[in-house]
Short mmCIF file of C-alpha atoms in Angstrom, two decimals:
data_model
loop_
_atom_site.label_atom_id
_atom_site.label_comp_id
_atom_site.label_asym_id
_atom_site.label_seq_id
_atom_site.Cartn_x
_atom_site.Cartn_y
_atom_site.Cartn_z
CA UNK P 239 31.95 -102.97 -97.05
CA UNK P 240 33.49 -102.64 -100.56
CA UNK P 241 34.79 -99.18 -101.32
CA UNK P 242 33.19 -98.56 -104.74
CA UNK P 243 35.55 -95.67 -105.51
CA UNK P 244 38.83 -97.42 -104.82
CA UNK P 245 37.70 -100.91 -105.28
CA UNK P 246 38.91 -102.02 -101.93
CA UNK P 247 37.25 -105.08 -100.30
CA UNK P 248 37.53 -105.64 -96.57
CA UNK P 249 38.20 -109.19 -95.47
CA UNK P 250 38.65 -110.97 -92.26
CA UNK P 251 40.62 -114.28 -92.08
CA UNK P 252 40.68 -116.69 -89.11
CA UNK P 253 42.42 -119.92 -88.19
CA UNK P 254 40.95 -123.16 -87.02
CA UNK P 255 37.65 -122.51 -85.38
CA UNK P 256 37.26 -126.16 -84.10
CA UNK P 257 33.60 -125.53 -83.20
CA UNK P 258 34.27 -122.37 -80.97
CA UNK P 259 31.60 -120.42 -82.71
CA UNK P 260 30.60 -118.05 -79.94
CA UNK P 261 34.33 -117.12 -79.47
CA UNK P 262 34.75 -116.47 -83.17
CA UNK P 263 31.73 -114.54 -83.82
CA UNK P 264 31.68 -112.43 -80.50
CA UNK P 265 35.18 -111.15 -81.75
CA UNK P 266 34.10 -110.79 -85.33
CA UNK P 267 31.17 -108.67 -84.25
CA UNK P 268 33.28 -106.37 -82.24
CA UNK P 269 35.86 -105.88 -84.94
CA UNK P 270 33.10 -105.38 -87.60
CA UNK P 271 31.54 -102.63 -85.52
CA UNK P 272 34.91 -100.88 -84.85
CA UNK P 273 36.72 -101.24 -88.21
CA UNK P 274 34.13 -102.54 -90.70
CA UNK P 275 31.73 -103.34 -92.12
CA UNK P 276 33.67 -106.21 -93.71
CA UNK P 277 32.55 -108.14 -96.89
CA UNK P 278 33.73 -111.51 -95.99
CA UNK P 279 35.25 -113.80 -93.38
CA UNK P 280 37.41 -116.66 -94.52
CA UNK P 281 38.38 -119.56 -92.29
CA UNK P 282 41.47 -121.64 -92.89
CA UNK P 283 41.79 -124.91 -91.29
CA UNK P 284 39.05 -126.77 -89.59
CA UNK P 285 35.73 -124.91 -88.95
CA UNK P 286 34.31 -127.86 -86.86
CA UNK P 287 36.18 -129.83 -84.18
CA UNK P 288 35.96 -133.17 -82.38
CA UNK P 289 34.20 -131.49 -79.41
CA UNK P 290 31.81 -129.29 -81.47
CA UNK P 291 28.56 -128.79 -79.46
CA UNK P 292 25.78 -130.00 -81.83
CA UNK P 293 23.26 -127.86 -79.78
CA UNK P 294 25.23 -124.73 -80.33
CA UNK P 295 25.75 -125.51 -84.00
CA UNK P 296 21.95 -126.02 -84.53
CA UNK P 297 21.36 -122.51 -83.16
CA UNK P 298 23.39 -121.08 -86.13
CA UNK P 299 21.80 -123.56 -88.47
CA UNK P 300 18.35 -122.51 -87.59
CA UNK P 301 19.20 -118.71 -87.66
CA UNK P 302 18.49 -118.32 -83.98
CA UNK P 303 22.06 -117.15 -83.54
CA UNK P 304 23.20 -114.69 -86.22
CA UNK P 305 26.47 -114.60 -88.12
CA UNK P 306 27.62 -110.90 -88.35
CA UNK P 307 29.91 -111.32 -91.52
CA UNK P 308 29.30 -113.74 -94.31
CA UNK P 309 31.58 -116.70 -93.76
CA UNK P 310 33.28 -119.10 -96.24
CA UNK P 311 34.89 -122.11 -94.80
CA UNK P 312 37.18 -124.99 -96.01
CA UNK P 313 36.35 -128.67 -95.82
CA UNK P 314 37.34 -131.12 -93.02
CA UNK P 315 40.67 -132.73 -92.51
CA UNK P 316 39.38 -135.41 -90.34
CA UNK P 317 36.84 -138.12 -91.35
CA UNK P 318 34.99 -137.64 -88.15
CA UNK P 319 33.98 -134.21 -89.18
CA UNK P 320 32.39 -134.95 -92.54
CA UNK P 321 29.01 -135.38 -90.81
CA UNK P 322 28.79 -131.58 -90.67
CA UNK P 323 29.03 -131.44 -94.54
CA UNK P 324 25.92 -132.45 -96.38
CA UNK P 325 27.48 -132.00 -99.70
CA UNK P 326 31.17 -132.49 -99.87
CA UNK P 327 31.30 -130.55 -103.20
CA UNK P 328 30.13 -127.23 -101.52
CA UNK P 329 26.96 -126.13 -99.93
CA UNK P 330 25.31 -123.56 -97.57
CA UNK P 331 25.65 -124.90 -94.05
CA UNK P 332 23.75 -122.13 -92.19
CA UNK P 333 22.55 -118.68 -92.85
CA UNK P 334 25.58 -116.52 -93.87
CA UNK P 335 27.89 -119.61 -93.54
CA UNK P 336 28.98 -121.46 -96.78
CA UNK P 337 31.29 -124.34 -97.42
CA UNK P 338 33.42 -123.55 -100.47
CA UNK P 339 34.06 -127.10 -101.72
CA UNK P 340 37.00 -129.48 -102.03
CA UNK P 341 38.92 -127.06 -104.30
CA UNK P 342 38.06 -124.52 -106.75
CA UNK P 343 38.20 -120.69 -107.66
CA UNK P 344 35.63 -117.99 -107.22
CA UNK P 345 35.41 -114.18 -107.51
CA UNK P 346 33.53 -111.98 -104.98
CA UNK P 347 30.94 -109.51 -106.37
CA UNK P 348 33.61 -106.76 -105.83
CA UNK P 349 36.12 -108.74 -108.17
CA UNK P 350 38.40 -110.27 -105.49
CA UNK P 351 39.79 -113.59 -106.85
CA UNK P 352 40.17 -116.49 -104.37
CA UNK P 353 41.50 -119.98 -104.89
CA UNK P 354 41.09 -122.72 -102.25
CA UNK P 355 42.14 -126.24 -101.56
CA UNK P 356 40.45 -128.22 -98.58
CA UNK P 357 41.98 -131.18 -96.79
CA UNK P 358 45.35 -132.66 -96.67
CA UNK P 359 47.57 -133.96 -99.44
CA UNK P 360 47.24 -137.73 -100.22
CA UNK P 361 47.60 -140.08 -103.23
CA UNK P 362 43.82 -140.80 -103.16
CA UNK P 363 41.11 -138.16 -103.22
CA UNK P 364 38.57 -138.22 -100.47
CA UNK P 365 36.34 -135.83 -98.55
CA UNK P 366 39.39 -134.84 -96.33
CA UNK P 367 42.08 -135.03 -98.89
CA UNK P 368 43.40 -133.68 -102.31
CA UNK P 369 45.58 -135.00 -104.89
CA UNK P 370 47.67 -133.86 -107.88
CA UNK P 371 44.71 -133.86 -110.02
CA UNK P 372 42.98 -131.51 -107.65
CA UNK P 373 45.73 -128.86 -107.56
CA UNK P 374 46.07 -129.04 -111.40
CA UNK P 375 42.50 -128.33 -111.93
CA UNK P 376 42.62 -125.29 -109.67
CA UNK P 377 45.66 -124.22 -111.57
CA UNK P 378 43.91 -124.57 -114.98
CA UNK P 379 40.75 -122.87 -113.57
CA UNK P 380 42.84 -119.78 -112.90
CA UNK P 381 45.22 -119.68 -115.80
CA UNK P 382 43.78 -121.55 -118.59
CA UNK P 383 42.57 -118.94 -121.42
CA UNK P 384 44.40 -116.06 -119.47
CA UNK P 385 47.31 -115.07 -121.62
CA UNK P 386 48.00 -112.04 -119.44
CA UNK P 387 47.47 -113.79 -116.13
CA UNK P 388 48.48 -111.49 -113.24
CA UNK P 389 47.85 -113.78 -110.27
CA UNK P 390 45.11 -114.10 -107.77
CA UNK P 391 44.30 -112.17 -104.55
CA UNK P 392 44.07 -115.04 -102.04
CA UNK P 393 45.07 -118.65 -101.86
CA UNK P 394 43.24 -120.35 -98.88
CA UNK P 395 44.39 -123.78 -97.68
CA UNK P 396 44.29 -125.80 -94.50
CA UNK P 397 47.82 -127.41 -94.91
CA UNK P 398 50.92 -125.53 -95.20
CA UNK P 399 52.95 -125.56 -98.41
CA UNK P 400 56.29 -127.47 -98.04
CA UNK P 401 59.39 -125.35 -97.86
CA UNK P 402 57.80 -121.94 -97.14
CA UNK P 403 60.17 -121.14 -94.35
CA UNK P 404 63.20 -121.36 -96.52
CA UNK P 405 64.99 -118.10 -96.92
CA UNK P 406 63.40 -116.63 -93.90
CA UNK P 407 66.56 -116.25 -91.72
CA UNK P 408 64.46 -114.94 -88.80
CA UNK P 409 61.83 -117.61 -88.54
CA UNK P 410 61.21 -118.73 -84.94
CA UNK P 411 58.64 -121.48 -85.68
CA UNK P 412 59.20 -125.24 -86.54
CA UNK P 413 58.47 -126.09 -90.03
CA UNK P 414 55.43 -128.49 -90.09
CA UNK P 415 55.14 -131.40 -92.47
CA UNK P 416 53.95 -129.46 -95.53
CA UNK P 417 52.36 -130.25 -98.90
CA UNK P 418 54.70 -130.27 -101.96
CA UNK P 419 51.53 -129.98 -104.20
CA UNK P 420 50.53 -126.75 -102.50
CA UNK P 421 54.08 -125.35 -102.93
CA UNK P 422 53.71 -126.15 -106.66
CA UNK P 423 50.23 -124.50 -106.69
CA UNK P 424 51.53 -121.33 -104.91
CA UNK P 425 54.28 -120.98 -107.55
CA UNK P 426 51.81 -121.36 -110.41
CA UNK P 427 49.05 -119.01 -109.08
CA UNK P 428 51.09 -116.29 -107.59
CA UNK P 429 48.64 -115.35 -104.91
CA UNK P 430 49.05 -111.96 -103.17
CA UNK P 431 48.22 -113.66 -99.94
CA UNK P 432 48.31 -117.22 -98.97
CA UNK P 433 46.56 -118.13 -95.63
CA UNK P 434 46.74 -121.53 -93.86
CA UNK P 435 45.76 -123.09 -90.47
CA UNK P 436 45.96 -126.35 -88.63
CA UNK P 437 49.21 -125.88 -86.76
CA UNK P 438 47.72 -123.52 -84.04
CA UNK P 439 50.58 -121.04 -84.53
CA UNK P 440 50.77 -117.46 -85.87
CA UNK P 441 53.60 -116.98 -88.41
CA UNK P 442 53.81 -114.03 -90.84
CA UNK P 443 56.55 -114.70 -93.32
CA UNK P 444 58.38 -111.77 -95.03
CA UNK P 445 56.92 -111.21 -98.53
CA UNK P 446 58.63 -113.38 -101.17
CA UNK P 447 59.03 -112.42 -104.81
CA UNK P 448 57.25 -114.75 -107.37
CA UNK P 449 58.77 -115.76 -110.59
CA UNK P 450 58.56 -113.19 -113.39
CA UNK P 451 56.63 -114.78 -116.17
CA UNK P 452 56.81 -111.73 -118.44
CA UNK P 453 53.41 -110.14 -117.68
CA UNK P 454 52.78 -106.40 -117.23
CA UNK P 455 52.92 -106.96 -113.49
CA UNK P 456 56.29 -108.33 -113.47
CA UNK P 457 57.35 -110.30 -110.29
CA UNK P 458 54.93 -109.26 -107.57
CA UNK P 459 55.04 -110.26 -103.92
CA UNK P 460 53.23 -112.98 -102.01
CA UNK P 461 52.46 -112.61 -98.27
CA UNK P 462 52.22 -115.95 -96.45
CA UNK P 463 50.50 -116.16 -93.24
CA UNK P 464 49.59 -118.98 -90.72
CA UNK P 465 46.83 -118.17 -88.25
CA UNK P 466 46.29 -119.67 -84.78
CA UNK P 467 43.32 -121.61 -83.24
CA UNK P 468 40.39 -119.38 -82.43
CA UNK P 469 40.40 -118.61 -78.74
CA UNK P 470 44.11 -119.56 -78.33
CA UNK P 471 47.03 -117.62 -77.44
CA UNK P 472 48.42 -117.18 -81.01
CA UNK P 473 46.95 -114.51 -83.08
CA UNK P 474 43.99 -116.04 -84.96
CA UNK P 475 42.23 -113.12 -86.68
CA UNK P 476 43.51 -111.02 -89.47
CA UNK P 477 41.98 -108.09 -91.30
CA UNK P 478 42.81 -106.88 -94.80
CA UNK P 479 41.54 -104.25 -97.23
CA UNK P 480 42.50 -105.43 -100.66
CA UNK P 481 42.19 -103.91 -104.13
CA UNK P 482 41.49 -106.82 -106.54
CA UNK P 483 44.43 -107.70 -108.68
CA UNK P 484 42.64 -107.16 -111.90
CA UNK P 485 42.16 -103.43 -111.33
CA UNK P 486 45.46 -102.77 -109.74
CA UNK P 487 48.02 -100.77 -111.73
CA UNK P 488 51.10 -102.67 -112.75
CA UNK P 489 53.15 -100.20 -110.47
CA UNK P 490 50.98 -100.95 -107.59
CA UNK P 491 51.29 -104.66 -108.08
CA UNK P 492 55.18 -104.66 -108.50
CA UNK P 493 55.59 -102.56 -105.22
CA UNK P 494 58.55 -103.98 -103.32
CA UNK P 495 59.41 -104.10 -99.54
CA UNK P 496 62.67 -103.81 -97.68
CA UNK P 497 62.31 -107.17 -96.00
CA UNK P 498 61.34 -109.27 -99.04
CA UNK P 499 63.04 -112.46 -100.01
CA UNK P 500 63.38 -114.66 -103.02
CA UNK P 501 60.94 -117.34 -103.80
CA UNK P 502 61.27 -120.03 -101.09
CA UNK P 503 60.21 -122.98 -103.07
CA UNK P 504 62.73 -124.91 -105.07
CA UNK P 505 63.15 -128.24 -106.95
CA UNK P 506 59.94 -129.81 -108.31
CA UNK P 507 57.71 -127.03 -107.03
CA UNK P 508 59.20 -124.99 -109.98
CA UNK P 509 58.20 -127.48 -112.67
CA UNK P 510 55.59 -126.73 -115.39
CA UNK P 511 53.14 -129.57 -114.56
CA UNK P 512 52.43 -132.16 -111.91
CA UNK P 513 50.53 -135.37 -112.67
CA UNK P 514 49.97 -138.80 -111.06
CA UNK P 515 50.97 -140.16 -107.69
CA UNK P 516 52.39 -143.50 -106.39
CA UNK P 517 52.71 -144.62 -102.75
CA UNK P 518 56.07 -145.82 -101.36
CA UNK P 519 57.72 -146.39 -98.01
CA UNK P 520 58.90 -142.83 -97.85
CA UNK P 521 55.40 -141.43 -98.31
CA UNK P 522 53.58 -140.13 -101.39
CA UNK P 523 55.75 -139.59 -104.30
CA UNK P 524 54.41 -137.15 -106.86
CA UNK P 525 55.84 -137.24 -110.42
CA UNK P 526 56.44 -133.76 -111.94
CA UNK P 527 57.03 -133.08 -115.68
CA UNK P 528 60.40 -131.32 -115.67
CA UNK P 529 60.83 -131.43 -119.50
CA UNK P 530 59.96 -128.81 -121.99
CA UNK P 531 56.53 -129.39 -123.66
CA UNK P 532 57.95 -130.42 -127.03
CA UNK P 533 60.83 -132.62 -125.88
CA UNK P 534 60.95 -136.26 -124.70
CA UNK P 535 62.18 -137.20 -121.20
CA UNK P 536 65.54 -138.48 -122.43
CA UNK P 537 66.07 -135.42 -124.74
CA UNK P 538 66.87 -137.14 -127.89
CA UNK P 539 63.79 -139.36 -128.60
CA UNK P 540 60.61 -138.59 -130.38
CA UNK P 541 58.79 -135.63 -129.21
CA UNK P 542 55.89 -136.32 -126.88
CA UNK P 543 52.48 -134.47 -126.68
CA UNK P 544 51.74 -132.99 -123.29
CA UNK P 545 48.68 -134.55 -121.85
CA UNK P 546 45.65 -132.25 -122.28
CA UNK P 547 44.44 -130.85 -118.97
CA UNK P 548 40.93 -131.45 -118.07
CA UNK P 549 39.03 -128.28 -117.26
CA UNK P 550 37.14 -128.36 -113.98
CA UNK P 551 33.56 -127.46 -115.14
CA UNK P 552 32.26 -127.50 -111.53
CA UNK P 553 34.15 -124.43 -110.69
CA UNK P 554 33.25 -122.54 -114.05
CA UNK P 555 30.64 -119.65 -113.64
CA UNK P 556 29.22 -120.54 -117.08
CA UNK P 557 29.27 -124.34 -117.71
CA UNK P 558 25.64 -125.16 -117.31
CA UNK P 559 26.42 -128.21 -115.25
CA UNK P 560 28.31 -126.19 -112.70
CA UNK P 561 26.81 -125.33 -109.33
CA UNK P 562 28.22 -121.96 -109.82
CA UNK P 563 25.71 -120.95 -112.63
CA UNK P 564 22.97 -118.64 -111.57
CA UNK P 565 20.11 -120.62 -113.15
CA UNK P 566 17.50 -118.01 -112.46
CA UNK P 567 19.10 -116.12 -115.29
CA UNK P 568 18.70 -118.76 -117.92
CA UNK P 569 16.22 -117.89 -120.72
CA UNK P 570 16.41 -120.91 -123.01
CA UNK P 571 18.50 -124.10 -123.32
CA UNK P 572 19.43 -125.79 -126.62
CA UNK P 573 21.36 -128.93 -127.31
CA UNK P 574 24.80 -127.29 -127.38
CA UNK P 575 24.12 -123.67 -126.41
CA UNK P 576 22.02 -121.69 -123.99
CA UNK P 577 20.75 -118.18 -123.62
CA UNK P 578 20.89 -116.19 -120.24
CA UNK P 579 20.11 -112.74 -118.99
CA UNK P 580 23.20 -110.56 -118.62
CA UNK P 581 23.94 -109.54 -114.87
CA UNK P 582 23.86 -105.81 -114.70
CA UNK P 583 22.11 -105.52 -118.06
CA UNK P 584 22.88 -102.53 -120.00
CA UNK P 585 19.31 -102.32 -121.51
CA UNK P 586 16.34 -104.47 -121.42
CA UNK P 587 16.85 -107.63 -123.67
CA UNK P 588 20.64 -107.68 -123.01
CA UNK P 589 21.50 -111.31 -122.92
CA UNK P 590 24.52 -113.59 -123.38
CA UNK P 591 24.90 -116.66 -125.74
CA UNK P 592 27.02 -119.36 -124.12
CA UNK P 593 27.90 -122.86 -124.95
CA UNK P 594 26.57 -125.52 -122.49
CA UNK P 595 29.88 -127.21 -121.88
CA UNK P 596 33.39 -125.65 -121.61
CA UNK P 597 34.57 -123.72 -124.73
CA UNK P 598 36.85 -120.81 -124.48
CA UNK P 599 36.35 -118.89 -127.75
CA UNK P 600 34.01 -118.58 -130.66
CA UNK P 601 37.06 -118.90 -133.03
CA UNK P 602 37.53 -122.58 -132.16
CA UNK P 603 34.27 -124.39 -131.75
CA UNK P 604 32.69 -127.69 -133.08
CA UNK P 605 30.54 -127.11 -136.05
CA UNK P 606 27.45 -128.25 -134.09
CA UNK P 607 28.00 -125.46 -131.43
CA UNK P 608 28.57 -122.81 -134.05
CA UNK P 609 25.46 -123.78 -135.87
CA UNK P 610 23.47 -123.47 -132.81
CA UNK P 611 24.85 -119.97 -131.85
CA UNK P 612 23.84 -118.97 -135.27
CA UNK P 613 20.23 -120.16 -134.66
CA UNK P 614 20.06 -118.13 -131.48
CA UNK P 615 21.35 -115.12 -133.23
CA UNK P 616 18.71 -115.44 -135.88
CA UNK P 617 15.99 -115.81 -133.26
CA UNK P 618 17.18 -112.75 -131.41
CA UNK P 619 17.15 -110.68 -134.49
CA UNK P 620 13.60 -111.57 -135.06
CA UNK P 621 12.69 -110.96 -131.52
CA UNK P 622 14.31 -107.41 -131.33
CA UNK P 623 12.83 -106.48 -134.81
CA UNK P 624 9.35 -106.20 -133.50
CA UNK P 625 10.37 -103.30 -131.41
CA UNK P 626 12.46 -101.70 -134.14
CA UNK P 627 15.74 -102.89 -132.59
CA UNK P 628 18.82 -104.67 -133.96
CA UNK P 629 21.39 -106.63 -132.00
CA UNK P 630 25.05 -106.07 -131.62
CA UNK P 631 27.02 -109.29 -130.88
CA UNK P 632 30.54 -108.96 -129.31
CA UNK P 633 33.07 -111.41 -127.72
CA UNK P 634 36.00 -110.59 -125.57
CA UNK P 635 38.50 -113.54 -125.59
CA UNK P 636 40.72 -111.96 -123.08
CA UNK P 637 40.81 -112.56 -119.49
CA UNK P 638 37.89 -115.00 -119.68
CA UNK P 639 37.89 -118.69 -119.69
CA UNK P 640 34.33 -119.51 -121.00
CA UNK P 641 32.91 -118.18 -124.24
CA UNK P 642 30.32 -115.36 -123.64
CA UNK P 643 28.78 -113.62 -126.63
CA UNK P 644 27.19 -110.43 -125.43
CA UNK P 645 24.03 -109.40 -127.22
CA UNK P 646 22.75 -105.76 -126.86
CA UNK P 647 19.81 -104.44 -128.72
CA UNK P 648 20.00 -100.94 -130.04
CA UNK P 649 17.79 -98.77 -132.21
CA UNK P 650 17.86 -99.48 -135.87
CA UNK P 651 18.45 -95.83 -136.57
CA UNK P 652 21.96 -95.96 -135.06
CA UNK P 653 22.92 -99.03 -137.08
CA UNK P 654 24.72 -97.09 -139.94
CA UNK P 655 27.20 -95.19 -137.62
CA UNK P 656 28.22 -98.21 -135.46
CA UNK P 657 31.25 -99.11 -137.32
CA UNK P 658 32.67 -95.65 -137.11
CA UNK P 659 31.82 -95.34 -133.45
CA UNK P 660 33.63 -98.49 -132.68
CA UNK P 661 36.68 -97.32 -134.76
CA UNK P 662 36.76 -93.96 -133.01
CA UNK P 663 36.53 -95.47 -129.51
CA UNK P 664 39.36 -97.94 -130.41
CA UNK P 665 41.56 -95.12 -131.70
CA UNK P 666 40.80 -93.12 -128.52
CA UNK P 667 42.10 -96.17 -126.42
CA UNK P 668 45.25 -96.50 -128.52
CA UNK P 669 44.39 -99.44 -130.86
CA UNK P 670 42.57 -100.32 -133.97
CA UNK P 671 39.82 -102.59 -135.13
CA UNK P 672 39.94 -104.22 -138.55
CA UNK P 673 37.07 -105.21 -140.63
CA UNK P 674 37.07 -108.81 -141.63
CA UNK P 675 36.58 -109.91 -145.32
CA UNK P 676 32.90 -110.79 -146.00
CA UNK P 677 33.35 -114.50 -146.18
CA UNK P 678 36.34 -114.95 -143.96
CA UNK P 679 35.77 -117.20 -141.01
CA UNK P 680 37.04 -116.31 -137.66
CA UNK P 681 39.01 -119.56 -137.22
CA UNK P 682 40.92 -118.56 -140.36
CA UNK P 683 41.99 -115.30 -138.77
CA UNK P 684 42.55 -116.27 -135.18
CA UNK P 685 45.30 -118.76 -134.09
CA UNK P 686 44.54 -120.99 -131.08
CA UNK P 687 45.04 -119.35 -127.77
CA UNK P 688 45.11 -115.80 -129.15
CA UNK P 689 43.34 -113.23 -127.18
CA UNK P 690 41.05 -111.09 -129.28
CA UNK P 691 37.94 -108.78 -129.37
CA UNK P 692 35.38 -109.36 -131.96
CA UNK P 693 32.04 -107.78 -132.81
CA UNK P 694 29.30 -108.44 -135.45
CA UNK P 695 27.20 -105.28 -136.37
CA UNK P 696 23.65 -105.19 -137.56
CA UNK P 697 24.91 -104.23 -141.09
CA UNK P 698 26.84 -107.54 -141.42
CA UNK P 699 30.15 -105.79 -140.86
CA UNK P 700 32.50 -107.65 -138.51
CA UNK P 701 35.49 -106.00 -136.60
CA UNK P 702 38.37 -107.59 -134.97
CA UNK P 703 41.23 -106.70 -132.70
CA UNK P 704 44.11 -108.88 -131.80
CA UNK P 705 44.63 -108.20 -128.19
CA UNK P 706 48.20 -107.79 -127.07
CA UNK P 707 47.97 -105.97 -123.64
CA UNK P 708 46.23 -103.22 -121.69
CA UNK P 709 42.80 -103.89 -123.47
CA UNK P 710 39.77 -102.15 -121.75
CA UNK P 711 37.75 -105.05 -120.30
CA UNK P 712 34.46 -103.25 -120.86
CA UNK P 713 35.24 -101.86 -124.22
CA UNK P 714 32.13 -103.22 -126.14
CA UNK P 715 29.76 -102.13 -123.38
CA UNK P 716 31.39 -98.72 -123.12
CA UNK P 717 31.05 -98.02 -126.78
CA UNK P 718 27.32 -99.02 -126.89
CA UNK P 719 26.64 -97.03 -123.72
CA UNK P 720 28.32 -93.95 -125.21
CA UNK P 721 26.35 -90.75 -126.23
CA UNK P 722 26.57 -91.81 -129.89
CA UNK P 723 24.66 -94.92 -129.45
CA UNK P 724 22.46 -95.55 -126.31
CA UNK P 725 23.51 -92.36 -124.47
CA UNK P 726 23.61 -94.06 -121.03
CA UNK P 727 27.36 -93.66 -120.12
CA UNK P 728 26.51 -93.91 -116.37
CA UNK P 729 25.58 -97.64 -117.15
CA UNK P 730 28.82 -98.45 -118.81
CA UNK P 731 30.02 -100.35 -115.72
CA UNK P 732 27.76 -103.37 -115.08
CA UNK P 733 28.38 -103.20 -111.48
CA UNK P 734 26.40 -100.04 -111.45
CA UNK P 735 23.51 -101.76 -112.90
CA UNK P 736 23.38 -104.74 -110.44
CA UNK P 737 20.00 -105.85 -109.19
CA UNK P 738 18.76 -108.16 -106.42
CA UNK P 739 18.25 -111.79 -107.22
CA UNK P 740 14.45 -111.37 -107.12
CA UNK P 741 14.70 -108.36 -109.51
CA UNK P 742 16.92 -110.47 -111.90
CA UNK P 743 14.49 -113.43 -111.86
CA UNK P 744 11.56 -111.08 -112.61
CA UNK P 745 13.50 -109.70 -115.58
CA UNK P 746 14.39 -113.07 -116.80
CA UNK P 747 10.85 -114.20 -116.61
CA UNK P 748 9.64 -111.22 -118.64
CA UNK P 749 12.31 -111.66 -121.32
CA UNK P 750 11.56 -115.42 -121.37
CA UNK P 751 7.95 -114.56 -122.37
CA UNK P 752 9.15 -111.88 -124.90
CA UNK P 753 11.43 -114.52 -126.51
CA UNK P 754 9.10 -117.47 -126.48
CA UNK P 755 7.59 -116.92 -129.89
CA UNK P 756 10.88 -117.09 -131.40
CA UNK P 757 12.43 -119.76 -129.27
CA UNK P 758 13.39 -122.67 -131.62
CA UNK P 759 14.11 -124.98 -128.53
CA UNK P 760 10.47 -125.26 -127.52
#
């Protein structure tokens, strides 16, 4: 169970299950009773095996056999096992058992960040394989739009990364054929833990130090671990209690050990990008971009533009086409923009304005998207006005990847003092907010890829802060929850306001009816 005070999340990780469900869940149930409760069970390697009993699996599918801890699994590495996966892009397989998908990123409700890649490296993507494009998309999903990226908590893969045994002088296991692409991904993502399966062996590598990219966390450590096959002699179950990387202090994250080593990965795994693949007699050869972004490959020719990375919308929580979107929260959908109820709403009527497709920040949007955002803003002003309220719009383009404009209604009577309250709270946090000139556009102020905080007040005043580091993630919400505005400081953290899915659906239905007379999309 998540420790709300410390932020610790208890996770179990197992190796290949290969259809031995009874063995797995009998052990998990005992561990959960003795040392739990645990929030999550992650399975590296193959969950199903060639000898999986269909009858036994059907008992779990039907719910006749219970699963003691919510389980997330990776995809198959063998074509014969694809029959167990009705949707290769990710789906629920049984009550409390979910298939994550081919590759992607997700965060738990407690804030733990996990990246995953199913299958084996290949030059062609299939249900059982991944390519350079797949690992690039995982990297982009984690890092794009994150100028102060600190790393992720867990990287979960079936296949080993190539070269991970290097610099471990005491390793007593034989290096399997690993994936060069996963080595590259591990360097890019800087996971605190990297779990793998497939080889049927237990191996816990000494922690290695990641490259220092200049973030506040410095060069933190990664712990790599291979887990054995469920029911085998090699250790196959591991328990961890983790504080999410985003709420750890820099000092905690930088903590070193006496047995740590330098980064084991070398050569092309250290390059900035990887793209394309070709097949030759020596196996699959991937071509890495080893050149600086503004220089040609021969060093003296015309400068080349780096190819723009495609963002993986299927892994984004807010792209409307993504399976990750919680569609029961959606209020209204326009051509370019949609309106959704905010999870953990601060007050009734707290909503989000979001672009339908992937855009990172309001400062750099197509004109058509900006125009529709303004139409939603105008409609919300009219909607709130009937109850004597006015909206505050704010955006935090920092540690986010998809534009979210928070909209929180407040009493019209507090409107005159909002600017002063924001300024005072900013000063208390050690930074300042600047008022933008009346006719200045945000894109004239903000350079591309610049993190910032921006708020539009009911008075028409607009405040802006260029984020450099250590910006409080819930600043806008905390200001409005303060005693000077809404006087509900106990609701400043959205997690304290979380509701069940049914309650959220009822709230969304209620606000949908309230907003309907002002909804220009109907």
